[in-house]
Coordinates of C-alpha atoms in Angstrom, one line a residue:
M1 CA -76.3 189.9 41.6
R2 CA -78.1 192.5 43.7
V3 CA -80.6 195.0 42.1
R4 CA -80.8 198.3 44.0
Q5 CA -83.9 200.4 43.7
V6 CA -83.7 204.1 44.4
Q7 CA -86.7 206.4 44.7
E8 CA -86.8 210.1 44.3
L9 CA -89.4 212.5 45.6
D10 CA -89.7 216.0 44.0
I11 CA -90.9 218.8 46.2
P12 CA -90.4 221.9 44.1
D13 CA -91.6 224.4 46.8
L14 CA -89.5 222.8 49.6
P15 CA -87.1 225.8 50.0
Q16 CA -90.1 228.2 50.4
R17 CA -91.7 225.8 52.9
L18 CA -88.5 225.7 54.9
H19 CA -88.3 229.5 55.0
A20 CA -91.9 229.8 56.1
A21 CA -91.6 227.1 58.7
R22 CA -88.5 228.8 60.2
K23 CA -90.3 232.2 60.3
Q24 CA -93.4 230.7 61.9
S25 CA -91.5 228.6 64.5
D26 CA -91.1 229.9 68.1
M27 CA -87.5 228.7 68.0
S28 CA -84.5 230.6 66.7
L29 CA -82.5 229.4 63.7
L30 CA -79.7 228.4 66.0
A31 CA -82.1 226.3 68.1
I32 CA -83.5 224.6 65.1
C33 CA -80.1 223.7 63.7
R34 CA -78.9 222.4 67.1
K35 CA -81.9 220.0 67.2
L36 CA -81.1 218.8 63.6
G37 CA -77.4 218.6 64.1
V38 CA -76.6 220.8 61.1
S39 CA -75.0 224.2 60.6
S40 CA -76.9 227.4 59.9
T41 CA -75.0 227.6 56.6
Y42 CA -76.5 224.3 55.5
W43 CA -80.0 225.4 56.5
Y44 CA -79.7 228.6 54.5
K45 CA -78.5 226.6 51.5
L46 CA -81.7 224.5 51.8
E47 CA -83.9 227.7 52.0
R48 CA -82.2 229.2 48.9
G49 CA -82.5 226.0 47.0
E50 CA -78.7 225.7 46.6
T51 CA -78.7 222.1 47.7
S52 CA -80.3 219.9 45.0
T53 CA -80.9 216.8 47.1
I54 CA -81.8 216.1 50.7
N55 CA -82.0 212.6 52.2
Y56 CA -85.2 211.2 53.6
D57 CA -84.0 211.0 57.2
M58 CA -83.0 214.7 57.3
L59 CA -86.4 215.7 55.8
E60 CA -88.1 213.6 58.4
K61 CA -86.1 215.2 61.2
I62 CA -86.9 218.7 59.9
A63 CA -90.6 217.8 59.8
Q64 CA -90.4 216.8 63.5
V65 CA -88.8 220.1 64.5
V66 CA -90.8 222.6 62.4
D67 CA -94.2 222.5 60.6
L68 CA -93.6 222.0 56.8
G69 CA -97.3 222.0 56.1
F70 CA -97.4 218.4 54.8
E71 CA -96.8 214.9 56.2
I72 CA -93.8 212.8 55.3
S73 CA -95.0 209.6 53.7
T74 CA -94.2 206.5 55.6
S75 CA -94.6 204.5 52.4
L76 CA -91.0 205.5 51.5
S77 CA -88.1 203.6 52.9
P78 CA -85.9 205.8 55.2
N79 CA -83.1 205.2 52.7
S80 CA -85.0 205.8 49.6
L81 CA -83.9 209.4 49.1
T82 CA -80.4 208.8 50.3
F83 CA -77.4 208.7 48.0
T84 CA -79.4 209.4 44.8
S85 CA -76.7 211.6 43.5
Q86 CA -74.0 209.0 44.1
E87 CA -75.7 205.9 42.7
N88 CA -73.7 206.1 39.4
G89 CA -70.3 205.8 41.0
M90 CA -68.4 207.0 37.9
D91 CA -70.7 210.0 37.2
F92 CA -68.2 212.8 37.5
S93 CA -70.6 215.7 36.8
R94 CA -70.4 216.6 40.5
L95 CA -66.6 216.7 40.5
N96 CA -66.0 220.2 41.9
W97 CA -63.3 220.0 44.6
I98 CA -59.7 219.0 45.3
K99 CA -58.2 218.5 48.7
V100 CA -54.7 217.7 50.0
V101 CA -54.7 214.9 52.6
T102 CA -51.7 213.8 54.7
P103 CA -51.2 211.1 57.4
P104 CA -50.6 212.3 60.9
K105 CA -47.0 212.9 61.9
D106 CA -45.1 209.7 62.7
Y107 CA -48.2 207.7 61.6
A108 CA -47.7 204.0 60.9
Y109 CA -49.1 204.3 57.4
H110 CA -47.2 206.4 54.8
W111 CA -50.4 207.3 52.9
A112 CA -53.6 208.8 54.3
Y113 CA -56.7 206.7 53.8
S114 CA -54.8 203.7 52.6
L115 CA -56.6 200.4 52.7
D116 CA -54.9 199.5 56.0
E117 CA -55.8 202.9 57.6
I118 CA -59.5 202.7 56.5
T119 CA -59.8 199.1 57.8
K120 CA -58.4 200.2 61.1
A121 CA -60.7 203.2 61.3
M122 CA -63.7 201.0 60.7
A123 CA -62.6 198.5 63.4
G124 CA -62.0 201.4 65.8
G125 CA -65.5 202.7 65.8
A126 CA -65.4 205.4 63.1
F127 CA -69.1 204.6 62.4
N128 CA -70.4 205.0 65.9
Q129 CA -71.0 208.8 65.9
P130 CA -74.2 209.9 67.7
G131 CA -77.0 210.9 65.3
M132 CA -75.4 209.2 62.3
D133 CA -77.6 208.8 59.3
P134 CA -78.6 205.1 59.4
A135 CA -78.1 204.9 55.6
I136 CA -74.4 205.8 56.0
H137 CA -73.9 203.2 58.7
Q138 CA -75.5 200.7 56.3
A139 CA -73.4 201.9 53.4
K140 CA -70.2 201.0 55.1
N141 CA -71.1 197.4 54.4
E142 CA -71.6 198.0 50.7
F143 CA -69.0 200.6 49.7
T144 CA -65.7 201.8 51.0
V145 CA -66.8 204.6 53.3
F146 CA -64.8 206.6 55.8
P147 CA -64.7 209.9 57.7
L148 CA -62.7 212.5 55.8
G149 CA -60.9 214.9 58.1
F150 CA -60.7 218.7 57.8
K151 CA -58.4 220.4 60.3
D152 CA -59.2 224.0 59.3
Q153 CA -62.2 225.8 57.7
G154 CA -64.2 224.5 54.7
A155 CA -65.6 221.2 55.9
E156 CA -69.1 222.5 55.3
K157 CA -68.5 223.7 51.8
P158 CA -68.9 220.5 49.7
E159 CA -72.5 219.5 49.3
C160 CA -73.9 216.0 49.7
G161 CA -73.2 214.3 46.3
D162 CA -70.2 216.4 45.4
L163 CA -67.0 214.6 44.4
I164 CA -63.6 215.6 45.8
V165 CA -60.2 214.7 44.3
L166 CA -57.9 213.7 47.2
T167 CA -54.2 214.3 46.5
Q168 CA -51.0 213.8 48.5
R169 CA -47.4 214.0 47.4
A170 CA -48.8 215.6 44.2
K171 CA -50.4 212.3 43.3
I172 CA -54.2 211.5 43.0
T173 CA -55.0 208.8 45.6
H174 CA -58.8 208.9 45.6
V175 CA -61.9 210.4 44.2
V176 CA -64.7 210.4 46.9
A177 CA -68.4 211.4 47.0
V178 CA -69.7 213.3 50.0
L179 CA -72.5 211.3 51.7
D180 CA -73.7 213.5 54.6
E181 CA -75.3 216.9 54.8
A182 CA -73.0 218.6 57.3
P183 CA -69.7 218.0 59.2
Y184 CA -69.4 216.6 62.7
E185 CA -66.6 217.5 65.1
N186 CA -64.3 214.9 66.7
G187 CA -61.1 215.5 68.6
G188 CA -60.5 218.9 67.1
W189 CA -61.1 217.8 63.5
W190 CA -64.2 218.3 61.4
N191 CA -65.3 215.2 59.4
R192 CA -67.5 214.4 56.5
Y193 CA -68.5 210.8 55.6
V194 CA -67.4 210.0 52.1
K195 CA -67.6 207.1 49.7
I196 CA -64.7 206.1 47.4
V197 CA -65.7 206.1 43.8
W198 CA -62.2 205.7 42.4
W199 CA -58.9 204.4 43.8
Q200 CA -56.3 201.8 43.2
P201 CA -55.5 200.4 46.6
H202 CA -53.4 197.5 45.4
L203 CA -50.9 199.6 43.3
D204 CA -47.6 200.7 44.6
W205 CA -48.7 204.2 45.4
H206 CA -45.1 205.5 45.4
K207 CA -44.5 204.4 41.9
D208 CA -47.8 203.9 40.1
L209 CA -50.2 206.5 41.1
P210 CA -50.8 209.3 38.6
H211 CA -49.5 212.8 39.1
R212 CA -52.4 215.2 39.6
S213 CA -51.2 217.5 36.7
E214 CA -51.3 214.4 34.4
I215 CA -54.9 213.8 35.2
L216 CA -56.2 217.4 35.6
E217 CA -54.0 218.9 32.9
F218 CA -53.2 221.8 35.2
D219 CA -51.5 221.9 38.6
V220 CA -52.5 223.6 41.8
S221 CA -51.0 225.0 44.9
V222 CA -53.1 224.1 47.9
Q223 CA -52.9 224.1 51.7
K224 CA -53.5 220.9 53.7
S225 CA -57.0 220.1 54.9
I226 CA -58.8 222.8 53.0
P227 CA -61.1 222.0 50.1
Y228 CA -60.7 224.1 46.9
E229 CA -63.1 224.4 44.0
L230 CA -61.4 223.4 40.8
E231 CA -62.6 226.6 39.1
A232 CA -60.9 228.7 41.8
F233 CA -57.5 228.2 40.2
Q234 CA -56.2 230.5 37.4
S235 CA -54.3 227.5 36.0
F236 CA -57.7 225.8 35.5
H237 CA -59.1 228.6 33.4
E238 CA -55.9 228.9 31.4
V239 CA -56.2 225.3 30.3
W240 CA -60.0 224.5 30.3
D241 CA -61.8 227.7 29.4
E242 CA -61.0 227.1 25.7
K243 CA -61.8 223.3 25.9
G244 CA -65.3 223.5 27.3
G245 CA -64.8 224.5 31.0
L246 CA -65.6 222.5 34.0
K247 CA -67.8 219.9 32.3
A248 CA -65.1 219.1 29.8
C249 CA -62.5 218.8 32.6
Q250 CA -64.8 216.4 34.5
E251 CA -65.2 214.2 31.5
H252 CA -61.5 214.2 30.9
V253 CA -60.6 213.3 34.4
K254 CA -63.2 210.5 34.3
R255 CA -61.7 209.0 31.1
K256 CA -58.2 209.2 32.4
L257 CA -59.0 207.4 35.6
I258 CA -61.1 204.8 33.9
D259 CA -58.2 204.1 31.6
M260 CA -56.1 203.3 34.7
T261 CA -58.7 201.0 36.2
P262 CA -58.1 197.3 35.5

Protein backbone atom coordinates (compact mmCIF):
# COMPACT_ATOMS: atom_id res chain seq x y z
CA MET A 1 0.00 0.00 0.00
CA ARG A 2 1.32 3.42 -0.94
CA VAL A 3 0.91 6.47 1.26
CA ARG A 4 0.88 9.75 -0.62
CA GLN A 5 1.76 13.00 1.12
CA VAL A 6 0.45 16.26 -0.28
CA GLN A 7 1.66 19.62 0.96
CA GLU A 8 -0.14 22.92 0.55
CA LEU A 9 1.35 26.39 0.73
CA ASP A 10 -0.94 29.32 1.53
CA ILE A 11 0.06 32.67 -0.03
CA PRO A 12 -2.92 34.94 0.74
CA ASP A 13 -1.54 37.99 -1.10
CA LEU A 14 -0.45 36.11 -4.23
CA PRO A 15 -3.09 37.77 -6.49
CA GLN A 16 -1.86 41.22 -5.43
CA ARG A 17 1.76 40.18 -5.94
CA LEU A 18 0.97 38.92 -9.44
CA HIS A 19 -0.77 42.17 -10.33
CA ALA A 20 2.12 44.27 -9.01
CA ALA A 21 4.72 42.05 -10.72
CA ARG A 22 2.98 42.44 -14.09
CA LYS A 23 2.75 46.22 -13.72
CA GLN A 24 6.43 46.48 -12.78
CA SER A 25 7.63 44.17 -15.55
CA ASP A 26 9.03 45.61 -18.76
CA MET A 27 7.15 42.91 -20.67
CA SER A 28 3.58 43.11 -21.90
CA LEU A 29 0.94 40.74 -20.54
CA LEU A 30 0.98 38.90 -23.87
CA ALA A 31 4.75 38.41 -23.66
CA ILE A 32 4.51 37.14 -20.08
CA CYS A 33 1.78 34.66 -21.00
CA ARG A 34 3.72 33.42 -24.02
CA LYS A 35 6.73 32.68 -21.83
CA LEU A 36 4.51 30.81 -19.37
CA GLY A 37 2.48 29.01 -22.01
CA VAL A 38 -0.84 30.20 -20.56
CA SER A 39 -3.69 32.39 -21.76
CA SER A 40 -4.26 35.98 -20.65
CA THR A 41 -7.66 34.83 -19.35
CA TYR A 42 -5.94 32.42 -16.98
CA TRP A 43 -3.50 35.13 -15.82
CA TYR A 44 -6.34 37.53 -15.05
CA LYS A 45 -8.09 34.79 -13.06
CA LEU A 46 -4.93 34.45 -10.97
CA GLU A 47 -4.74 38.21 -10.43
CA ARG A 48 -8.38 38.38 -9.34
CA GLY A 49 -8.05 35.39 -7.05
CA GLU A 50 -10.66 33.45 -9.04
CA THR A 51 -8.42 30.37 -9.20
CA SER A 52 -8.17 28.77 -5.77
CA THR A 53 -5.08 26.63 -6.44
CA ILE A 54 -1.93 26.89 -8.51
CA ASN A 55 0.58 24.10 -8.90
CA TYR A 56 4.16 24.49 -7.76
CA ASP A 57 5.70 24.22 -11.23
CA MET A 58 3.56 27.07 -12.55
CA LEU A 59 4.38 29.26 -9.55
CA GLU A 60 8.07 28.55 -10.07
CA LYS A 61 7.81 29.45 -13.78
CA ILE A 62 6.05 32.72 -12.94
CA ALA A 63 8.79 33.60 -10.45
CA GLN A 64 11.37 33.09 -13.21
CA VAL A 65 9.53 35.47 -15.55
CA VAL A 66 8.44 38.26 -13.17
CA ASP A 67 9.55 39.41 -9.73
CA LEU A 68 7.06 38.21 -7.10
CA GLY A 69 9.02 39.72 -4.24
CA PHE A 70 9.81 36.41 -2.55
CA GLU A 71 11.80 33.26 -3.28
CA ILE A 72 10.17 29.94 -4.12
CA SER A 73 11.32 27.48 -1.48
CA THR A 74 13.36 24.64 -2.90
CA SER A 75 12.45 22.52 0.13
CA LEU A 76 9.09 21.74 -1.46
CA SER A 77 8.87 18.96 -3.99
CA PRO A 78 7.94 20.20 -7.49
CA ASN A 79 4.83 18.04 -7.26
CA SER A 80 3.86 19.07 -3.75
CA LEU A 81 1.27 21.65 -4.74
CA THR A 82 -0.05 19.76 -7.72
CA PHE A 83 -3.40 18.00 -7.74
CA THR A 84 -4.29 19.02 -4.18
CA SER A 85 -7.87 19.60 -5.25
CA GLN A 86 -8.15 16.17 -6.84
CA GLU A 87 -6.62 13.98 -4.16
CA ASN A 88 -10.04 12.88 -2.95
CA GLY A 89 -11.17 11.24 -6.15
CA MET A 90 -14.84 11.10 -5.19
CA ASP A 91 -15.08 14.62 -3.77
CA PHE A 92 -17.71 16.07 -6.07
CA SER A 93 -17.75 19.57 -4.56
CA ARG A 94 -16.01 20.82 -7.74
CA LEU A 95 -18.50 19.16 -10.11
CA ASN A 96 -19.51 22.21 -12.16
CA TRP A 97 -19.50 21.20 -15.83
CA ILE A 98 -21.02 18.89 -18.41
CA LYS A 99 -19.66 18.24 -21.90
CA VAL A 100 -20.77 16.09 -24.84
CA VAL A 101 -17.99 13.97 -26.34
CA THR A 102 -18.12 12.00 -29.58
CA PRO A 103 -15.64 9.78 -31.39
CA PRO A 104 -14.37 11.05 -34.75
CA LYS A 105 -16.39 10.07 -37.81
CA ASP A 106 -15.69 6.51 -38.96
CA TYR A 107 -13.55 5.98 -35.86
CA ALA A 108 -12.71 2.40 -34.93
CA TYR A 109 -14.13 2.82 -31.42
CA HIS A 110 -17.85 3.43 -30.99
CA TRP A 111 -17.39 5.42 -27.79
CA ALA A 112 -15.05 8.35 -27.19
CA TYR A 113 -12.43 7.85 -24.48
CA SER A 114 -13.12 4.15 -24.13
CA LEU A 115 -10.44 2.01 -22.51
CA ASP A 116 -9.14 0.97 -25.94
CA GLU A 117 -8.99 4.56 -27.20
CA ILE A 118 -7.19 5.89 -24.13
CA THR A 119 -4.68 3.04 -24.25
CA LYS A 120 -3.97 3.83 -27.90
CA ALA A 121 -3.59 7.56 -27.16
CA MET A 122 -1.06 6.88 -24.41
CA ALA A 123 0.93 4.56 -26.68
CA GLY A 124 0.81 7.14 -29.47
CA GLY A 125 2.59 9.91 -27.59
CA ALA A 126 -0.31 11.85 -26.09
CA PHE A 127 1.94 12.68 -23.14
CA ASN A 128 4.83 14.10 -25.14
CA GLN A 129 3.60 17.69 -25.43
CA PRO A 130 6.31 20.39 -25.09
CA GLY A 131 6.28 22.13 -21.73
CA MET A 132 4.02 19.55 -20.10
CA ASP A 133 3.82 19.75 -16.32
CA PRO A 134 6.09 16.89 -15.11
CA ALA A 135 3.50 15.99 -12.49
CA ILE A 136 0.93 15.25 -15.21
CA HIS A 137 3.42 13.05 -17.04
CA GLN A 138 4.06 11.19 -13.79
CA ALA A 139 0.34 10.95 -13.02
CA LYS A 140 -0.35 8.94 -16.16
CA ASN A 141 1.37 6.02 -14.44
CA GLU A 142 -0.86 6.31 -11.35
CA PHE A 143 -4.26 7.31 -12.69
CA THR A 144 -6.19 7.09 -15.91
CA VAL A 145 -5.23 10.40 -17.50
CA PHE A 146 -5.86 11.59 -21.05
CA PRO A 147 -6.12 14.78 -23.14
CA LEU A 148 -9.78 15.87 -23.44
CA GLY A 149 -10.45 17.56 -26.77
CA PHE A 150 -12.40 20.78 -27.36
CA LYS A 151 -13.10 21.62 -31.00
CA ASP A 152 -14.73 24.98 -30.36
CA GLN A 153 -14.59 27.67 -27.71
CA GLY A 154 -14.58 27.03 -23.98
CA ALA A 155 -11.50 24.89 -23.37
CA GLU A 156 -10.09 27.56 -21.04
CA LYS A 157 -13.22 27.85 -18.88
CA PRO A 158 -12.91 24.88 -16.47
CA GLU A 159 -10.32 25.53 -13.77
CA CYS A 160 -7.69 23.14 -12.51
CA GLY A 161 -9.50 20.85 -10.07
CA ASP A 162 -12.97 21.27 -11.59
CA LEU A 163 -14.93 18.12 -12.40
CA ILE A 164 -16.70 17.60 -15.74
CA VAL A 165 -19.44 15.09 -16.54
CA LEU A 166 -18.77 13.58 -19.97
CA THR A 167 -21.83 12.40 -21.84
CA GLN A 168 -22.50 10.79 -25.20
CA ARG A 169 -25.65 9.24 -26.62
CA ALA A 170 -27.41 10.80 -23.60
CA LYS A 171 -25.47 8.50 -21.25
CA ILE A 172 -22.84 9.42 -18.67
CA THR A 173 -19.54 7.78 -19.59
CA HIS A 174 -17.04 9.52 -17.31
CA VAL A 175 -16.54 12.10 -14.61
CA VAL A 176 -13.12 13.70 -15.00
CA ALA A 177 -11.01 16.18 -13.02
CA VAL A 178 -9.05 18.89 -14.85
CA LEU A 179 -5.33 18.59 -14.11
CA ASP A 180 -3.74 21.49 -15.97
CA GLU A 181 -3.96 25.26 -15.79
CA ALA A 182 -4.66 26.08 -19.44
CA PRO A 183 -5.38 24.33 -22.76
CA TYR A 184 -2.84 23.48 -25.43
CA GLU A 185 -3.51 23.34 -29.18
CA ASN A 186 -2.85 20.25 -31.28
CA GLY A 187 -4.10 19.60 -34.80
CA GLY A 188 -6.90 22.16 -34.68
CA TRP A 189 -8.18 20.95 -31.31
CA TRP A 190 -7.72 22.49 -27.89
CA ASN A 191 -6.94 19.97 -25.17
CA ARG A 192 -6.98 19.79 -21.38
CA TYR A 193 -5.36 16.97 -19.44
CA VAL A 194 -7.94 15.28 -17.23
CA LYS A 195 -8.00 12.41 -14.75
CA ILE A 196 -10.92 9.99 -14.60
CA VAL A 197 -12.52 9.94 -11.15
CA TRP A 198 -15.50 7.79 -12.18
CA TRP A 199 -16.19 5.41 -15.05
CA GLN A 200 -17.22 1.81 -15.65
CA PRO A 201 -14.97 0.69 -18.53
CA HIS A 202 -15.90 -2.99 -18.35
CA LEU A 203 -19.66 -2.52 -18.61
CA ASP A 204 -21.55 -2.85 -21.86
CA TRP A 205 -21.82 0.88 -22.50
CA HIS A 206 -24.70 0.42 -24.94
CA LYS A 207 -26.85 -1.38 -22.37
CA ASP A 208 -25.63 -0.60 -18.86
CA LEU A 209 -24.46 3.02 -18.67
CA PRO A 210 -26.90 5.36 -16.90
CA HIS A 211 -28.92 7.95 -18.78
CA ARG A 212 -27.73 11.41 -17.78
CA SER A 213 -31.23 12.52 -16.72
CA GLU A 214 -31.36 9.53 -14.35
CA ILE A 215 -28.20 10.71 -12.59
CA LEU A 216 -28.65 14.48 -12.81
CA GLU A 217 -32.46 14.43 -12.37
CA PHE A 218 -32.70 17.01 -15.14
CA ASP A 219 -31.85 16.83 -18.83
CA VAL A 220 -29.86 19.18 -20.98
CA SER A 221 -29.52 20.20 -24.60
CA VAL A 222 -25.86 20.77 -25.37
CA GLN A 223 -23.66 21.18 -28.43
CA LYS A 224 -20.70 18.92 -29.03
CA SER A 225 -17.27 19.88 -27.66
CA ILE A 226 -18.45 22.90 -25.62
CA PRO A 227 -18.41 22.72 -21.79
CA TYR A 228 -21.53 24.00 -20.03
CA GLU A 229 -21.91 24.91 -16.39
CA LEU A 230 -24.63 22.85 -14.72
CA GLU A 231 -26.21 25.99 -13.28
CA ALA A 232 -26.54 27.47 -16.79
CA PHE A 233 -29.60 25.33 -17.53
CA GLN A 234 -33.12 26.39 -16.65
CA SER A 235 -33.96 22.71 -16.15
CA PHE A 236 -31.32 22.57 -13.39
CA HIS A 237 -32.96 25.41 -11.47
CA GLU A 238 -36.44 23.95 -11.93
CA VAL A 239 -35.34 20.76 -10.17
CA TRP A 240 -32.57 21.77 -7.77
CA ASP A 241 -33.33 25.28 -6.51
CA GLU A 242 -35.84 23.85 -4.02
CA LYS A 243 -33.59 20.91 -3.08
CA GLY A 244 -30.48 22.81 -2.03
CA GLY A 245 -28.97 24.02 -5.29
CA LEU A 246 -25.64 22.98 -6.77
CA LYS A 247 -24.22 21.45 -3.60
CA ALA A 248 -27.23 19.15 -3.22
CA CYS A 249 -27.00 18.18 -6.89
CA GLN A 250 -23.30 17.36 -6.54
CA GLU A 251 -23.96 15.09 -3.55
CA HIS A 252 -26.85 13.41 -5.35
CA VAL A 253 -24.71 12.67 -8.42
CA LYS A 254 -21.94 11.30 -6.20
CA ARG A 255 -24.32 8.93 -4.38
CA LYS A 256 -25.91 7.70 -7.60
CA LEU A 257 -22.55 6.97 -9.22
CA ILE A 258 -21.13 5.32 -6.10
CA ASP A 259 -24.18 3.05 -6.03
CA MET A 260 -23.25 1.91 -9.53
CA THR A 261 -19.63 1.21 -8.61
CA PRO A 262 -18.87 -2.45 -7.80
